[in-house]
Amino acid sequence: MNADFTAEELKFQKEVQDFLKAEFPQDIKHKVDNGIRLEKDDFVRWQKILYKKGWVAPNWPVEYGGTGWTPTQKYIFAMEMGLYGAMEPVAFGVKMVAPVIYSYGNEEQKKRFLPDILASNVWWCQGYSEPNSGSDLASLKTTAVRDGDHYVVNGTKTWTTLGQYADWIFCLVRTDSTAKKQEGISFLLIDMKTPGIKVSPIYLLDDEPEVNEVHFDNVRVPVENLIGEENQGWTYAKVLLTHERTNIAQVPNSKLKLRKLRDLAANTPDGFGGSLLNNTVFARKLAEVEIQVLALEYAELRTLAAVSVGKAPGPESSILKVVGTEATQFIDELYMEVAAYHSLPHIPEQFAEGFDGDRVGKGSLANSSNVYFNNRKKSIYGGSNEIQKNIISKAVLGL
Amino acid sequence: MDFSYSDEQQMLQDSVQKFVYSQYDFDTRRKIIKTDTGFSAEYWSLFAELGWLTVPFKEEDGGFGGSAVDLMVVMEEFGKGMVVEPFLATAVLGGGLISELGSAAQKEAMLSAVMEGSLQLATAYAEPDSRYNLASVGTSAKKDGASYVINGNKVLVLNGPAANKLLVVARTSGEKFDRDGISVFVVDASASGISKREYTAVDGHRAAEVQFNDVKVSADSLLGAEGKALTALERVIDRAALAVSAEAVGAMDCLLKKTVEYTKTRKQFGVAIGTFQALQHRMSEMFIECQLARSIVIMAAMKLDTTASDAEKAKAVAAAKARVGRAMRKVGQESVQLHGGIACTDELDVGHYFKRVTTIENLFGNTDYQLVRYASL
């Protein structure tokens, strides 16, 4: 057993660190460090810098623009990015639709879509969930009916994250209503500018329009936008879900948040002349979550080690989703506890670009209850944690 | 032993319940919190007319009686409607301090106006670094001839934007953490030297950060004896802690009820999700939490209405707030989780109950603070 990095790997780690220091834009770093909301342009600009370096998509095959890194290098890269506060490229293009396109798309589709995803020229969003199809995704009802060279799409997709920025959406649509529910689904790419598409914002608990409903009213989609074979979409979607689950443990991000939390607690008076970090009740909770993240990190490393010797990540990756999301949610609770009543003002303006006054509340803690509220979604999205536990009981424990 | 309400308490509950049920639905509330003032003046007058604003006050002050059980009855119903009108800030906190500390003349001048609904109050006690320690007071009030001059910063001044008068906790002598030397002043909200940063809190309630910059007040604005206000302040904050704990009991009952209803109607995999045993057990646990929270709040309210010592009463409130805090975390989170994505939106009331109970956790001593306090008492 050995979890040490080789000399080569250490050199690579240094290279990533130097790159981040030199190239991650200062203004974006300022926003990340101070809890200021990121805009579309921040994501696009940063991804274009990664693109120039060739580091957008470590998981893609080299022929389409992947890095050709070993699993350990990928791990190092993700860790350094997370610890520095540098955002991963928005997942919908790079991590979600692209693997489906390069795995199941035809040559024409690969040429048409992959370069623009890599270069961040096109913003993608996801059309999976529907108002009545959440955990039971395969029951989806949005239809695509063939009419000459087109599909005519009707229905409603929901929880479409950042859909307001999107140029394209990838959708699961029903092409055969007579088949078993998983077998009548197709994977369709749709240009958001097509007539008949309406995007309506959904405001979440922090009052931000982060997700949307996307309505399709007789939207005509060229048949060449179908990925793979008609009625095989569910198979492709499942592949996509396993890609979605890489990095889902969010260990680098949790580590960064814990490090900042420790600093904040050290500088927060407990009201009795000491600091909150010296308060045993609080210190105990902080220790508990740090240990949880450490155990999670090694669980992820073990999965990674299995992948590097050629095994596919199995249903055990459900562990990473459950524990990862619960750990970040618990960290959010601790931020709120450090902030105490300073977390209560709801003043979105002071987290917008350009705000440079003193915040009501206290610095970056002033938003901590809104962050806590917003992140309750984490144990719900991406296959709710209940669904993950079903996967473990069925696929791992054989129950 | 008798846990039933008196006829008067039953009538009080019926009256508040009827109001919330027929005039305070979620859409009405949503409209109210979006108005300039963030509460309904019309409803405030109605509260006065129905006598609810007299509930926290003793009969000798012209009130309904001032029992903690009465207060619990009102607050539980307010919790079901997530009522935002400044009852707590004006009648329980501000009115409570005047009742505890005020001279006959001060009570005469202010309490009847509070009960009639014509005077609104806010209490400026918390400071940026005080956390939940009420003795941690850095704001100073220095004697200057026949006046006092107040300087300092206060945060989380509930109802700060609408209050006509502020009750300001300031230090007239001693060092930052001393129990002695803390005084309360009644200051006109428009006094010169006061500046406010007003805001809406995450739960829709209005509050402000208030700066006092050489605010000069006359000696007769002092409430009670100079430097001796802390014990009364502790009693008032404990009463407020009990009040919001009772409010939480109402809110949690709604969360449980709504979650059970939702899981009976929401279908996935061809069946109502409430048929899944994994979810049933979690709702059973929510029910247990709700019942324990209700029980310990009743215990604390009854204790406050006895002749028990201040320390015993404080211990009862600490126990209640800590236990209800734990229940709120669990019931709030589970309600959202079992509803799924829909409860993460602003559209559904569930998220708003969740935000209110989370706010309550952070008010008047959070769970950890009250646990440590309980252990020390």
mmCIF file of C-alpha atoms in Angstrom, chain A residues 131-136 139 159 181 202-207 268-273 276 281 285 333 336-347 350 355 358-362 369-370 372-373 376-377 379-380 384-387, chain B residues 126-133 136 155-156 177 197-203 209 266-270 279 282 329 333-334 336-348 351-352 354-355 358-359 361-363 366 368-369 372:
data_model
loop_
_atom_site.group_PDB
_atom_site.id
_atom_site.type_symbol
_atom_site.label_atom_id
_atom_site.label_comp_id
_atom_site.label_asym_id
_atom_site.label_seq_id
_atom_site.Cartn_x
_atom_site.Cartn_y
_atom_site.Cartn_z
ATOM 1 C CA PRO A 131 -42.310 18.446 -12.908
ATOM 2 C CA ASN A 132 -43.649 14.918 -12.454
ATOM 3 C CA SER A 133 -40.454 13.001 -13.141
ATOM 4 C CA GLY A 134 -37.821 13.573 -10.499
ATOM 5 C CA SER A 135 -36.398 10.520 -8.786
ATOM 6 C CA ASP A 136 -38.382 8.450 -11.267
ATOM 7 C CA SER A 139 -41.264 8.258 -16.375
ATOM 8 C CA TRP A 159 -34.460 22.378 -12.597
ATOM 9 C CA LYS A 181 -40.661 3.336 -19.913
ATOM 10 C CA ILE A 202 -37.402 29.512 -10.752
ATOM 11 C CA TYR A 203 -36.248 31.410 -7.701
ATOM 12 C CA LEU A 204 -34.597 29.265 -5.065
ATOM 13 C CA LEU A 205 -34.528 29.816 -1.309
ATOM 14 C CA ASP A 206 -31.786 32.434 -1.597
ATOM 15 C CA ASP A 207 -33.983 34.381 -4.026
ATOM 16 C CA THR A 268 -14.811 35.145 15.787
ATOM 17 C CA PRO A 269 -15.311 36.103 19.432
ATOM 18 C CA ASP A 270 -17.350 33.605 21.433
ATOM 19 C CA GLY A 271 -18.901 36.475 23.391
ATOM 20 C CA PHE A 272 -17.008 35.615 26.568
ATOM 21 C CA GLY A 273 -13.579 36.931 25.681
ATOM 22 C CA LEU A 276 -15.010 30.336 18.798
ATOM 23 C CA VAL A 281 -18.402 22.560 21.610
ATOM 24 C CA LYS A 285 -18.018 19.717 15.547
ATOM 25 C CA GLU A 333 -24.287 24.639 8.989
ATOM 26 C CA MET A 336 -23.976 29.653 9.848
ATOM 27 C CA GLU A 337 -23.170 28.808 13.448
ATOM 28 C CA VAL A 338 -19.998 30.877 13.316
ATOM 29 C CA ALA A 339 -21.961 33.766 11.844
ATOM 30 C CA ALA A 340 -24.847 33.379 14.359
ATOM 31 C CA TYR A 341 -27.186 36.352 13.902
ATOM 32 C CA HIS A 342 -24.853 37.944 11.374
ATOM 33 C CA SER A 343 -26.139 35.373 8.916
ATOM 34 C CA LEU A 344 -29.680 36.717 8.990
ATOM 35 C CA PRO A 345 -29.695 39.863 6.807
ATOM 36 C CA HIS A 346 -30.862 39.082 3.294
ATOM 37 C CA ILE A 347 -29.176 41.689 1.115
ATOM 38 C CA GLN A 350 -23.949 43.228 -1.291
ATOM 39 C CA PHE A 355 -20.321 46.218 -4.311
ATOM 40 C CA ASP A 358 -19.146 47.409 4.340
ATOM 41 C CA ARG A 359 -21.562 44.557 4.418
ATOM 42 C CA VAL A 360 -24.477 44.391 6.803
ATOM 43 C CA GLY A 361 -23.810 41.208 8.673
ATOM 44 C CA LYS A 362 -20.181 40.226 8.779
ATOM 45 C CA SER A 369 -27.626 31.213 5.929
ATOM 46 C CA ASN A 370 -28.502 31.757 2.272
ATOM 47 C CA TYR A 372 -27.039 26.877 3.794
ATOM 48 C CA PHE A 373 -30.559 27.192 2.367
ATOM 49 C CA ARG A 376 -30.056 21.813 0.638
ATOM 50 C CA LYS A 377 -30.452 21.020 -3.063
ATOM 51 C CA SER A 379 -28.765 15.974 -1.266
ATOM 52 C CA ILE A 380 -31.657 16.161 -3.748
ATOM 53 C CA SER A 384 -31.290 12.112 -4.483
ATOM 54 C CA ASN A 385 -29.396 10.599 -1.584
ATOM 55 C CA GLU A 386 -32.358 8.286 -1.032
ATOM 56 C CA ILE A 387 -31.938 7.000 -4.603
ATOM 57 C CA ALA B 126 -26.925 42.701 20.452
ATOM 58 C CA GLU B 127 -23.571 44.002 19.271
ATOM 59 C CA PRO B 128 -21.238 42.935 16.475
ATOM 60 C CA ASP B 129 -19.013 40.952 18.853
ATOM 61 C CA SER B 130 -21.328 40.106 21.717
ATOM 62 C CA ARG B 131 -22.708 36.924 20.247
ATOM 63 C CA TYR B 132 -25.282 35.685 22.794
ATOM 64 C CA ASN B 133 -23.664 37.011 25.959
ATOM 65 C CA SER B 136 -21.036 41.777 26.668
ATOM 66 C CA VAL B 155 -26.994 44.762 15.301
ATOM 67 C CA LEU B 156 -30.080 42.659 14.714
ATOM 68 C CA PHE B 177 -18.175 41.708 30.367
ATOM 69 C CA ARG B 197 -29.040 50.365 7.990
ATOM 70 C CA GLU B 198 -32.372 48.734 7.472
ATOM 71 C CA TYR B 199 -32.846 45.347 5.914
ATOM 72 C CA THR B 200 -35.178 42.439 5.360
ATOM 73 C CA ALA B 201 -33.949 39.295 7.049
ATOM 74 C CA VAL B 202 -33.910 35.871 5.375
ATOM 75 C CA ASP B 203 -37.244 35.050 7.031
ATOM 76 C CA GLU B 209 -28.114 47.737 12.305
ATOM 77 C CA ARG B 266 -46.613 12.876 -4.916
ATOM 78 C CA LYS B 267 -46.270 9.838 -7.130
ATOM 79 C CA GLN B 268 -42.997 8.376 -8.397
ATOM 80 C CA PHE B 269 -42.434 4.826 -9.647
ATOM 81 C CA GLY B 270 -46.218 4.527 -9.942
ATOM 82 C CA LEU B 279 -39.708 7.760 4.186
ATOM 83 C CA ARG B 282 -38.369 9.607 8.761
ATOM 84 C CA ARG B 329 -32.799 21.578 12.460
ATOM 85 C CA GLN B 333 -34.131 19.801 6.825
ATOM 86 C CA GLU B 334 -36.246 16.678 6.534
ATOM 87 C CA VAL B 336 -37.192 20.036 2.480
ATOM 88 C CA GLN B 337 -35.522 16.723 1.675
ATOM 89 C CA LEU B 338 -38.758 14.734 1.568
ATOM 90 C CA HIS B 339 -40.428 17.316 -0.653
ATOM 91 C CA GLY B 340 -37.412 17.330 -2.953
ATOM 92 C CA GLY B 341 -36.584 20.155 -5.367
ATOM 93 C CA ILE B 342 -39.906 21.907 -5.027
ATOM 94 C CA ALA B 343 -39.164 22.836 -1.399
ATOM 95 C CA CYS B 344 -35.906 24.464 -2.517
ATOM 96 C CA THR B 345 -37.922 27.103 -4.362
ATOM 97 C CA ASP B 346 -39.314 30.394 -3.226
ATOM 98 C CA GLU B 347 -42.739 29.374 -4.544
ATOM 99 C CA LEU B 348 -43.593 26.802 -1.903
ATOM 100 C CA GLY B 351 -39.006 26.677 2.299
ATOM 101 C CA HIS B 352 -40.284 29.740 4.104
ATOM 102 C CA PHE B 354 -37.662 26.265 7.000
ATOM 103 C CA LYS B 355 -36.132 29.748 6.832
ATOM 104 C CA THR B 358 -33.596 28.459 11.004
ATOM 105 C CA THR B 359 -33.813 32.113 11.980
ATOM 106 C CA GLU B 361 -32.388 28.863 15.926
ATOM 107 C CA ASN B 362 -30.123 31.883 15.562
ATOM 108 C CA LEU B 363 -32.116 34.177 17.857
ATOM 109 C CA ASN B 366 -28.519 29.236 19.487
ATOM 110 C CA ASP B 368 -24.935 25.246 21.413
ATOM 111 C CA TYR B 369 -25.081 28.404 23.495
ATOM 112 C CA VAL B 372 -23.596 25.231 27.535
#
